[in-house]
Amino acid sequence: MPIIPELLSAIGAGSLRVVDLTNRLQASTPTLRLPAPFANLIDFSLETVSAYDEPGPFWKHANIRTGEHIGTHLDAPIHWISGRDGHDVSEIPPARLFGPAVVLDFSAEADADADFVLDVHHVADWEAEHGAFEPGTWLLLRTGWDRFSSDQEAFLNADETGSHTPGFTAECAAWLAARPEISGVGVETVGIDAGRGAELNPPFPAHFHLLGADKYGITSLQNLALLPPTGAAIVVAPLPIVGGSGSPARVYALVEAEAAAR
Ligand code: MN
């Protein structure tokens, strides 16, 4: 039986739900703030060129200006020095951008400790309970951080010691990077590394290990609470920017309605 008609009719009938995992993109969308002496990207902006007026009497259109790593976005391998000889965002094989989505819910841990980092034993325990990862898996780390996604200050949660947001240990990042069945990781925070990732060895180990191993990262995800631990599929759609180290992306999940989170 052909698969596509069945898929589309399930979406049409609502038995297969399309869940948008993307933060809305606007000037106020929370973004990374690197400390001096590092340089920051520009935030997103929309500059109207015409709006049914003299420059364009029948139409409205605008220029967009944005950094690559703004809002919900994908990190391509060349984003990191360890992946500098790898693919840019336009070169990523499209099939790698579809895959099984597994949701590891550590929102309680991140709620208790904003500096929570996922370690190897957390993932091993999770797989023992839910099953081993399948080929093409995207590991999505749920931390509840999407509740801050319209509040720059809360999203970065910075004090005089830096940003305090959850992430991965260096050991976990290296272990995930070595697993061929993983296509990438997704997080709800501003980057795939913990807020204090600079203090780890190597600094920013999720970027270092995963992007250096031809894996991808996606950040600022939302609505992971609507996904089951296993059984959902993810669709990641970055712009094919030639030479790009990343791109804002629309990210969807397909979820069987019966499996949608209670
Ligand atoms: Mn990025």
Tab-separated table of N, CA and C in Angstrom, residues 40-181:
chain	number	residue	atom	x	y	z
A	40	ASN	N	28.762	39.339	18.749
A	40	ASN	CA	27.427	38.749	18.674
A	40	ASN	C	26.804	38.924	17.290
A	41	LEU	N	25.906	38.028	16.963
A	41	LEU	CA	25.109	38.159	15.746
A	41	LEU	C	24.050	39.241	15.948
A	42	ILE	N	23.506	39.721	14.840
A	42	ILE	CA	22.364	40.637	14.946
A	42	ILE	C	21.110	39.823	15.235
A	43	ASP	N	20.157	40.452	15.881
A	43	ASP	CA	18.851	39.844	16.089
A	43	ASP	C	18.057	39.907	14.786
A	44	PHE	N	16.954	39.213	14.770
A	44	PHE	CA	16.065	39.234	13.609
A	44	PHE	C	15.391	40.598	13.485
A	45	SER	N	15.256	41.080	12.252
A	45	SER	CA	14.420	42.267	12.039
A	45	SER	C	13.734	42.175	10.681
A	46	LEU	N	12.617	42.843	10.605
A	46	LEU	CA	11.772	42.863	9.412
A	46	LEU	C	11.654	44.323	8.987
A	47	GLU	N	12.124	44.624	7.780
A	47	GLU	CA	12.131	46.001	7.294
A	47	GLU	C	11.168	46.107	6.112
A	48	THR	N	10.077	46.781	6.344
A	48	THR	CA	9.048	46.875	5.309
A	48	THR	C	9.551	47.691	4.123
A	49	VAL	N	9.363	47.191	2.934
A	49	VAL	CA	9.749	47.887	1.699
A	49	VAL	C	8.514	48.525	1.066
A	50	SER	N	7.414	47.792	1.079
A	50	SER	CA	6.157	48.392	0.656
A	50	SER	C	5.032	47.705	1.398
A	51	ALA	N	3.946	48.452	1.543
A	51	ALA	CA	2.772	47.897	2.220
A	51	ALA	C	1.528	48.504	1.583
A	52	TYR	N	1.260	48.057	0.324
A	52	TYR	CA	0.088	48.518	-0.444
A	52	TYR	C	0.110	50.040	-0.585
A	53	ASP	N	1.319	50.572	-0.809
A	53	ASP	CA	1.468	52.027	-0.871
A	53	ASP	C	2.307	52.377	-2.105
A	54	GLU	N	2.833	53.570	-2.187
A	54	GLU	CA	3.495	54.014	-3.402
A	54	GLU	C	4.631	53.090	-3.855
A	55	PRO	N	5.517	52.630	-2.954
A	55	PRO	CA	6.584	51.720	-3.409
A	55	PRO	C	6.063	50.361	-3.873
A	56	GLY	N	4.818	50.064	-3.617
A	56	GLY	CA	4.252	48.783	-4.047
A	56	GLY	C	2.769	48.797	-3.791
A	57	PRO	N	2.023	49.415	-4.715
A	57	PRO	CA	0.616	49.725	-4.404
A	57	PRO	C	-0.279	48.510	-4.195
A	58	PHE	N	0.084	47.362	-4.773
A	58	PHE	CA	-0.804	46.197	-4.657
A	58	PHE	C	-0.256	45.116	-3.738
A	59	TRP	N	0.921	45.374	-3.164
A	59	TRP	CA	1.555	44.288	-2.401
A	59	TRP	C	2.284	44.808	-1.168
A	60	LYS	N	2.564	43.839	-0.300
A	60	LYS	CA	3.375	44.092	0.891
A	60	LYS	C	4.559	43.151	0.847
A	61	HIS	N	5.758	43.695	1.018
A	61	HIS	CA	6.912	42.816	1.170
A	61	HIS	C	7.983	43.527	1.983
A	62	ALA	N	8.933	42.759	2.465
A	62	ALA	CA	9.897	43.278	3.429
A	62	ALA	C	11.237	42.596	3.234
A	63	ASN	N	12.284	43.249	3.715
A	63	ASN	CA	13.574	42.591	3.821
A	63	ASN	C	13.692	42.006	5.218
A	64	ILE	N	14.338	40.863	5.293
A	64	ILE	CA	14.653	40.331	6.614
A	64	ILE	C	16.155	40.452	6.840
A	65	ARG	N	16.512	40.746	8.064
A	65	ARG	CA	17.930	40.735	8.457
A	65	ARG	C	18.018	39.848	9.686
A	66	THR	N	18.986	38.984	9.715
A	66	THR	CA	19.096	38.074	10.858
A	66	THR	C	20.462	37.411	10.882
A	67	GLY	N	20.918	37.082	12.070
A	67	GLY	CA	22.040	36.170	12.186
A	67	GLY	C	21.584	34.771	11.816
A	68	GLU	N	22.554	33.894	11.581
A	68	GLU	CA	22.192	32.510	11.255
A	68	GLU	C	21.614	31.786	12.464
A	69	HIS	N	22.173	32.074	13.630
A	69	HIS	CA	21.861	31.293	14.837
A	69	HIS	C	20.878	32.064	15.714
A	70	ILE	N	19.727	32.360	15.135
A	70	ILE	CA	18.720	33.193	15.806
A	70	ILE	C	17.412	32.407	15.897
A	71	GLY	N	16.812	32.452	17.075
A	71	GLY	CA	15.558	31.740	17.281
A	71	GLY	C	15.758	30.233	17.171
A	72	THR	N	14.691	29.535	16.842
A	72	THR	CA	14.810	28.090	16.612
A	72	THR	C	15.669	27.909	15.364
A	73	HIS	N	16.820	27.274	15.530
A	73	HIS	CA	17.748	27.194	14.395
A	73	HIS	C	18.557	25.916	14.436
A	74	LEU	N	19.147	25.603	13.303
A	74	LEU	CA	19.994	24.420	13.173
A	74	LEU	C	21.461	24.825	13.151
A	75	ASP	N	22.284	24.065	13.878
A	75	ASP	CA	23.741	24.185	13.809
A	75	ASP	C	24.244	23.137	12.824
A	76	ALA	N	24.919	23.583	11.779
A	76	ALA	CA	25.542	22.662	10.821
A	76	ALA	C	26.949	22.315	11.308
A	77	PRO	N	27.511	21.209	10.797
A	77	PRO	CA	28.856	20.824	11.254
A	77	PRO	C	29.891	21.948	11.179
A	78	ILE	N	29.875	22.756	10.115
A	78	ILE	CA	30.928	23.781	10.002
A	78	ILE	C	30.768	24.908	11.018
A	79	HIS	N	29.693	24.885	11.815
A	79	HIS	CA	29.559	25.890	12.868
A	79	HIS	C	30.722	25.804	13.856
A	80	TRP	N	31.266	24.594	14.059
A	80	TRP	CA	32.294	24.440	15.083
A	80	TRP	C	33.627	24.098	14.465
A	81	ILE	N	34.686	24.482	15.118
A	81	ILE	CA	36.038	24.259	14.581
A	81	ILE	C	36.318	22.767	14.368
A	82	SER	N	35.689	21.941	15.206
A	82	SER	CA	35.876	20.483	15.073
A	82	SER	C	35.187	19.931	13.825
A	83	GLY	N	34.239	20.691	13.259
A	83	GLY	CA	33.521	20.251	12.070
A	83	GLY	C	33.815	21.123	10.855
A	84	ARG	N	34.895	21.854	10.915
A	84	ARG	CA	35.176	22.872	9.881
A	84	ARG	C	35.311	22.287	8.480
A	85	ASP	N	35.681	21.030	8.366
A	85	ASP	CA	35.781	20.395	7.045
A	85	ASP	C	34.497	19.647	6.664
A	86	GLY	N	33.464	19.807	7.479
A	86	GLY	CA	32.213	19.089	7.249
A	86	GLY	C	31.245	19.876	6.378
A	87	HIS	N	29.983	19.510	6.483
A	87	HIS	CA	28.947	20.109	5.649
A	87	HIS	C	28.525	21.480	6.155
A	88	ASP	N	28.260	22.384	5.188
A	88	ASP	CA	27.545	23.610	5.543
A	88	ASP	C	26.044	23.277	5.531
A	89	VAL	N	25.233	24.253	5.885
A	89	VAL	CA	23.805	23.943	6.066
A	89	VAL	C	23.123	23.571	4.753
A	90	SER	N	23.655	24.072	3.625
A	90	SER	CA	23.050	23.735	2.328
A	90	SER	C	23.424	22.330	1.869
A	91	GLU	N	24.449	21.774	2.473
A	91	GLU	CA	24.964	20.470	2.021
A	91	GLU	C	24.429	19.297	2.832
A	92	ILE	N	23.645	19.585	3.842
A	92	ILE	CA	23.132	18.508	4.689
A	92	ILE	C	22.186	17.631	3.871
A	93	PRO	N	22.413	16.322	3.870
A	93	PRO	CA	21.499	15.445	3.128
A	93	PRO	C	20.080	15.556	3.707
A	94	PRO	N	19.097	15.864	2.878
A	94	PRO	CA	17.747	16.112	3.412
A	94	PRO	C	17.202	14.960	4.244
A	95	ALA	N	17.535	13.732	3.896
A	95	ALA	CA	16.984	12.593	4.648
A	95	ALA	C	17.440	12.602	6.106
A	96	ARG	N	18.585	13.247	6.371
A	96	ARG	CA	19.048	13.332	7.765
A	96	ARG	C	18.179	14.286	8.581
A	97	LEU	N	17.378	15.090	7.895
A	97	LEU	CA	16.546	16.091	8.591
A	97	LEU	C	15.166	15.546	8.939
A	98	PHE	N	14.931	14.288	8.607
A	98	PHE	CA	13.722	13.560	9.030
A	98	PHE	C	14.195	12.414	9.907
A	99	GLY	N	13.455	12.090	10.928
A	99	GLY	CA	13.865	10.935	11.711
A	99	GLY	C	12.982	10.707	12.910
A	100	PRO	N	13.238	9.605	13.605
A	100	PRO	CA	12.523	9.373	14.853
A	100	PRO	C	12.922	10.438	15.885
A	101	ALA	N	11.935	10.941	16.615
A	101	ALA	CA	12.215	11.900	17.686
A	101	ALA	C	12.014	11.192	19.021
A	102	VAL	N	13.049	11.193	19.838
A	102	VAL	CA	12.892	10.679	21.198
A	102	VAL	C	12.986	11.867	22.145
A	103	VAL	N	12.088	11.891	23.110
A	103	VAL	CA	12.030	13.032	24.035
A	103	VAL	C	12.434	12.557	25.423
A	104	LEU	N	13.556	13.070	25.880
A	104	LEU	CA	14.043	12.751	27.222
A	104	LEU	C	13.620	13.886	28.139
A	105	ASP	N	12.687	13.589	29.010
A	105	ASP	CA	12.101	14.637	29.856
A	105	ASP	C	12.882	14.773	31.164
A	106	PHE	N	13.682	15.808	31.239
A	106	PHE	CA	14.399	16.117	32.474
A	106	PHE	C	13.989	17.495	32.978
A	107	SER	N	12.707	17.816	32.761
A	107	SER	CA	12.215	19.137	33.188
A	107	SER	C	12.202	19.262	34.709
A	108	ALA	N	11.932	18.173	35.414
A	108	ALA	CA	11.935	18.256	36.884
A	108	ALA	C	13.349	18.539	37.399
A	109	GLU	N	14.337	17.852	36.795
A	109	GLU	CA	15.724	18.065	37.206
A	109	GLU	C	16.186	19.492	36.895
A	110	ALA	N	15.805	19.990	35.703
A	110	ALA	CA	16.203	21.349	35.325
A	110	ALA	C	15.472	22.400	36.149
A	111	ASP	N	14.283	22.047	36.591
A	111	ASP	CA	13.528	22.954	37.445
A	111	ASP	C	14.208	23.071	38.811
A	112	ALA	N	14.723	21.947	39.290
A	112	ALA	CA	15.393	21.947	40.596
A	112	ALA	C	16.791	22.560	40.514
A	113	ASP	N	17.425	22.448	39.334
A	113	ASP	CA	18.799	22.935	39.176
A	113	ASP	C	18.969	23.419	37.740
A	114	ALA	N	19.039	24.741	37.584
A	114	ALA	CA	19.141	25.311	36.230
A	114	ALA	C	20.418	24.876	35.524
A	115	ASP	N	21.421	24.447	36.278
A	115	ASP	CA	22.681	23.987	35.684
A	115	ASP	C	22.698	22.472	35.464
A	116	PHE	N	21.516	21.854	35.493
A	116	PHE	CA	21.458	20.397	35.271
A	116	PHE	C	22.115	20.036	33.936
A	117	VAL	N	22.940	18.985	33.966
A	117	VAL	CA	23.537	18.475	32.730
A	117	VAL	C	23.230	16.990	32.593
A	118	LEU	N	22.807	16.632	31.401
A	118	LEU	CA	22.473	15.243	31.098
A	118	LEU	C	23.758	14.441	30.973
A	119	ASP	N	23.803	13.302	31.680
A	119	ASP	CA	25.006	12.469	31.662
A	119	ASP	C	24.691	11.131	30.979
A	120	VAL	N	25.749	10.374	30.736
A	120	VAL	CA	25.609	9.088	30.043
A	120	VAL	C	24.612	8.182	30.756
A	121	HIS	N	24.680	8.156	32.076
A	121	HIS	CA	23.809	7.216	32.803
A	121	HIS	C	22.335	7.595	32.670
A	122	HIS	N	22.048	8.870	32.539
A	122	HIS	CA	20.658	9.282	32.319
A	122	HIS	C	20.130	8.699	31.005
A	123	VAL	N	20.939	8.785	29.969
A	123	VAL	CA	20.514	8.304	28.652
A	123	VAL	C	20.434	6.775	28.651
A	124	ALA	N	21.413	6.135	29.268
A	124	ALA	CA	21.415	4.666	29.323
A	124	ALA	C	20.177	4.166	30.075
A	125	ASP	N	19.845	4.814	31.186
A	125	ASP	CA	18.644	4.429	31.944
A	125	ASP	C	17.383	4.649	31.102
A	126	TRP	N	17.379	5.767	30.379
A	126	TRP	CA	16.223	6.077	29.538
A	126	TRP	C	16.042	4.992	28.469
A	127	GLU	N	17.135	4.604	27.822
A	127	GLU	CA	17.045	3.575	26.780
A	127	GLU	C	16.644	2.222	27.362
A	128	ALA	N	17.081	1.946	28.577
A	128	ALA	CA	16.692	0.684	29.219
A	128	ALA	C	15.178	0.653	29.428
A	129	GLU	N	14.600	1.822	29.675
A	129	GLU	CA	13.147	1.883	29.907
A	129	GLU	C	12.356	1.955	28.602
A	130	HIS	N	12.841	2.739	27.651
A	130	HIS	CA	12.046	3.050	26.449
A	130	HIS	C	12.522	2.357	25.185
A	131	GLY	N	13.678	1.719	25.238
A	131	GLY	CA	14.220	1.066	24.051
A	131	GLY	C	15.389	1.845	23.467
A	132	ALA	N	16.257	1.114	22.781
A	132	ALA	CA	17.452	1.731	22.196
A	132	ALA	C	17.068	2.645	21.031
A	133	PHE	N	17.888	3.623	20.775
A	133	PHE	CA	17.635	4.560	19.682
A	133	PHE	C	17.657	3.842	18.336
A	134	GLU	N	16.772	4.270	17.453
A	134	GLU	CA	16.727	3.725	16.097
A	134	GLU	C	17.614	4.562	15.177
A	135	PRO	N	17.933	4.020	13.994
A	135	PRO	CA	18.736	4.797	13.046
A	135	PRO	C	18.051	6.128	12.684
A	136	GLY	N	18.846	7.190	12.615
A	136	GLY	CA	18.325	8.506	12.245
A	136	GLY	C	17.704	9.294	13.385
A	137	THR	N	17.915	8.818	14.603
A	137	THR	CA	17.254	9.440	15.760
A	137	THR	C	17.726	10.864	16.031
A	138	TRP	N	16.735	11.683	16.381
A	138	TRP	CA	17.000	13.004	16.956
A	138	TRP	C	16.653	12.924	18.438
A	139	LEU	N	17.650	13.187	19.261
A	139	LEU	CA	17.457	13.166	20.714
A	139	LEU	C	17.036	14.567	21.149
A	140	LEU	N	15.831	14.676	21.689
A	140	LEU	CA	15.311	15.977	22.107
A	140	LEU	C	15.296	16.028	23.635
A	141	LEU	N	16.015	16.984	24.175
A	141	LEU	CA	16.130	17.117	25.630
A	141	LEU	C	15.088	18.122	26.121
A	142	ARG	N	14.101	17.592	26.831
A	142	ARG	CA	13.066	18.458	27.390
A	142	ARG	C	13.480	18.916	28.784
A	143	THR	N	13.500	20.232	28.958
A	143	THR	CA	13.888	20.808	30.243
A	143	THR	C	12.853	21.794	30.780
A	144	GLY	N	11.792	22.015	30.023
A	144	GLY	CA	10.799	23.012	30.427
A	144	GLY	C	11.232	24.441	30.125
A	145	TRP	N	12.387	24.565	29.432
A	145	TRP	CA	12.912	25.910	29.205
A	145	TRP	C	12.078	26.712	28.208
A	146	ASP	N	11.227	26.039	27.463
A	146	ASP	CA	10.404	26.768	26.484
A	146	ASP	C	9.418	27.709	27.174
A	147	ARG	N	9.225	27.558	28.474
A	147	ARG	CA	8.318	28.498	29.143
A	147	ARG	C	8.923	29.895	29.221
A	148	PHE	N	10.227	29.998	28.974
A	148	PHE	CA	10.898	31.309	28.992
A	148	PHE	C	11.121	31.857	27.580
A	149	SER	N	10.527	31.253	26.578
A	149	SER	CA	10.936	31.530	25.199
A	149	SER	C	10.498	32.895	24.676
A	150	SER	N	9.739	33.649	25.459
A	150	SER	CA	9.449	35.026	25.027
A	150	SER	C	10.041	36.027	26.017
A	151	ASP	N	11.015	35.580	26.817
A	151	ASP	CA	11.591	36.435	27.855
A	151	ASP	C	13.113	36.283	27.823
A	152	GLN	N	13.763	37.209	27.144
A	152	GLN	CA	15.223	37.127	26.950
A	152	GLN	C	15.965	36.900	28.274
A	153	GLU	N	15.612	37.647	29.288
A	153	GLU	CA	16.357	37.582	30.552
A	153	GLU	C	16.196	36.215	31.222
A	154	ALA	N	14.975	35.743	31.301
A	154	ALA	CA	14.736	34.435	31.927
A	154	ALA	C	15.325	33.308	31.085
A	155	PHE	N	15.284	33.481	29.768
A	155	PHE	CA	15.778	32.443	28.854
A	155	PHE	C	17.280	32.217	29.064
A	156	LEU	N	18.039	33.303	29.199
A	156	LEU	CA	19.494	33.178	29.390
A	156	LEU	C	19.855	32.950	30.847
A	157	ASN	N	19.011	33.423	31.757
A	157	ASN	CA	19.192	33.166	33.196
A	157	ASN	C	20.622	33.444	33.639
A	158	ALA	N	21.116	34.628	33.307
A	158	ALA	CA	22.516	34.973	33.588
A	158	ALA	C	22.639	35.761	34.888
A	159	ASP	N	23.754	35.513	35.580
A	159	ASP	CA	24.125	36.358	36.714
A	159	ASP	C	25.604	36.703	36.550
A	160	GLU	N	26.253	37.156	37.611
A	160	GLU	CA	27.651	37.591	37.477
A	160	GLU	C	28.585	36.423	37.132
A	161	THR	N	28.108	35.178	37.344
A	161	THR	CA	28.952	34.025	37.010
A	161	THR	C	28.651	33.476	35.621
A	162	GLY	N	27.735	34.092	34.915
A	162	GLY	CA	27.409	33.626	33.569
A	162	GLY	C	25.993	33.105	33.499
A	163	SER	N	25.720	32.395	32.398
A	163	SER	CA	24.384	31.898	32.122
A	163	SER	C	24.168	30.549	32.815
A	164	HIS	N	22.980	30.345	33.316
A	164	HIS	CA	22.651	29.090	34.003
A	164	HIS	C	21.467	28.435	33.303
A	165	THR	N	21.793	27.547	32.384
A	165	THR	CA	20.776	26.806	31.640
A	165	THR	C	21.269	25.366	31.465
A	166	PRO	N	20.347	24.415	31.345
A	166	PRO	CA	20.742	23.003	31.292
A	166	PRO	C	21.399	22.604	29.974
A	167	GLY	N	22.055	21.425	30.004
A	167	GLY	CA	22.736	20.936	28.792
A	167	GLY	C	23.243	19.521	28.986
A	168	PHE	N	24.432	19.262	28.473
A	168	PHE	CA	25.027	17.922	28.464
A	168	PHE	C	26.398	17.957	29.137
A	169	THR	N	26.774	16.838	29.780
A	169	THR	CA	28.165	16.715	30.226
A	169	THR	C	29.045	16.482	29.003
A	170	ALA	N	30.351	16.705	29.187
A	170	ALA	CA	31.293	16.444	28.096
A	170	ALA	C	31.303	14.957	27.755
A	171	GLU	N	31.208	14.116	28.771
A	171	GLU	CA	31.222	12.666	28.539
A	171	GLU	C	30.000	12.241	27.732
A	172	CYS	N	28.854	12.805	28.082
A	172	CYS	CA	27.619	12.461	27.379
A	172	CYS	C	27.685	12.944	25.932
A	173	ALA	N	28.194	14.147	25.719
A	173	ALA	CA	28.307	14.679	24.357
A	173	ALA	C	29.197	13.789	23.508
A	174	ALA	N	30.331	13.348	24.071
A	174	ALA	CA	31.256	12.486	23.323
A	174	ALA	C	30.611	11.129	23.033
A	175	TRP	N	29.885	10.628	24.008
A	175	TRP	CA	29.244	9.310	23.875
A	175	TRP	C	28.145	9.349	22.808
A	176	LEU	N	27.340	10.407	22.819
A	176	LEU	CA	26.290	10.554	21.802
A	176	LEU	C	26.905	10.740	20.414
A	177	ALA	N	27.985	11.508	20.350
A	177	ALA	CA	28.630	11.787	19.060
A	177	ALA	C	29.175	10.514	18.427
A	178	ALA	N	29.523	9.541	19.254
A	178	ALA	CA	30.108	8.293	18.750
A	178	ALA	C	29.047	7.287	18.331
A	179	ARG	N	27.770	7.630	18.507
A	179	ARG	CA	26.709	6.664	18.195
A	179	ARG	C	26.151	6.928	16.797
A	180	PRO	N	26.367	5.979	15.868
A	180	PRO	CA	25.985	6.224	14.471
A	180	PRO	C	24.490	6.386	14.258
A	181	GLU	N	23.657	5.881	15.180
A	181	GLU	CA	22.206	5.975	14.973
A	181	GLU	C	21.651	7.362	15.292
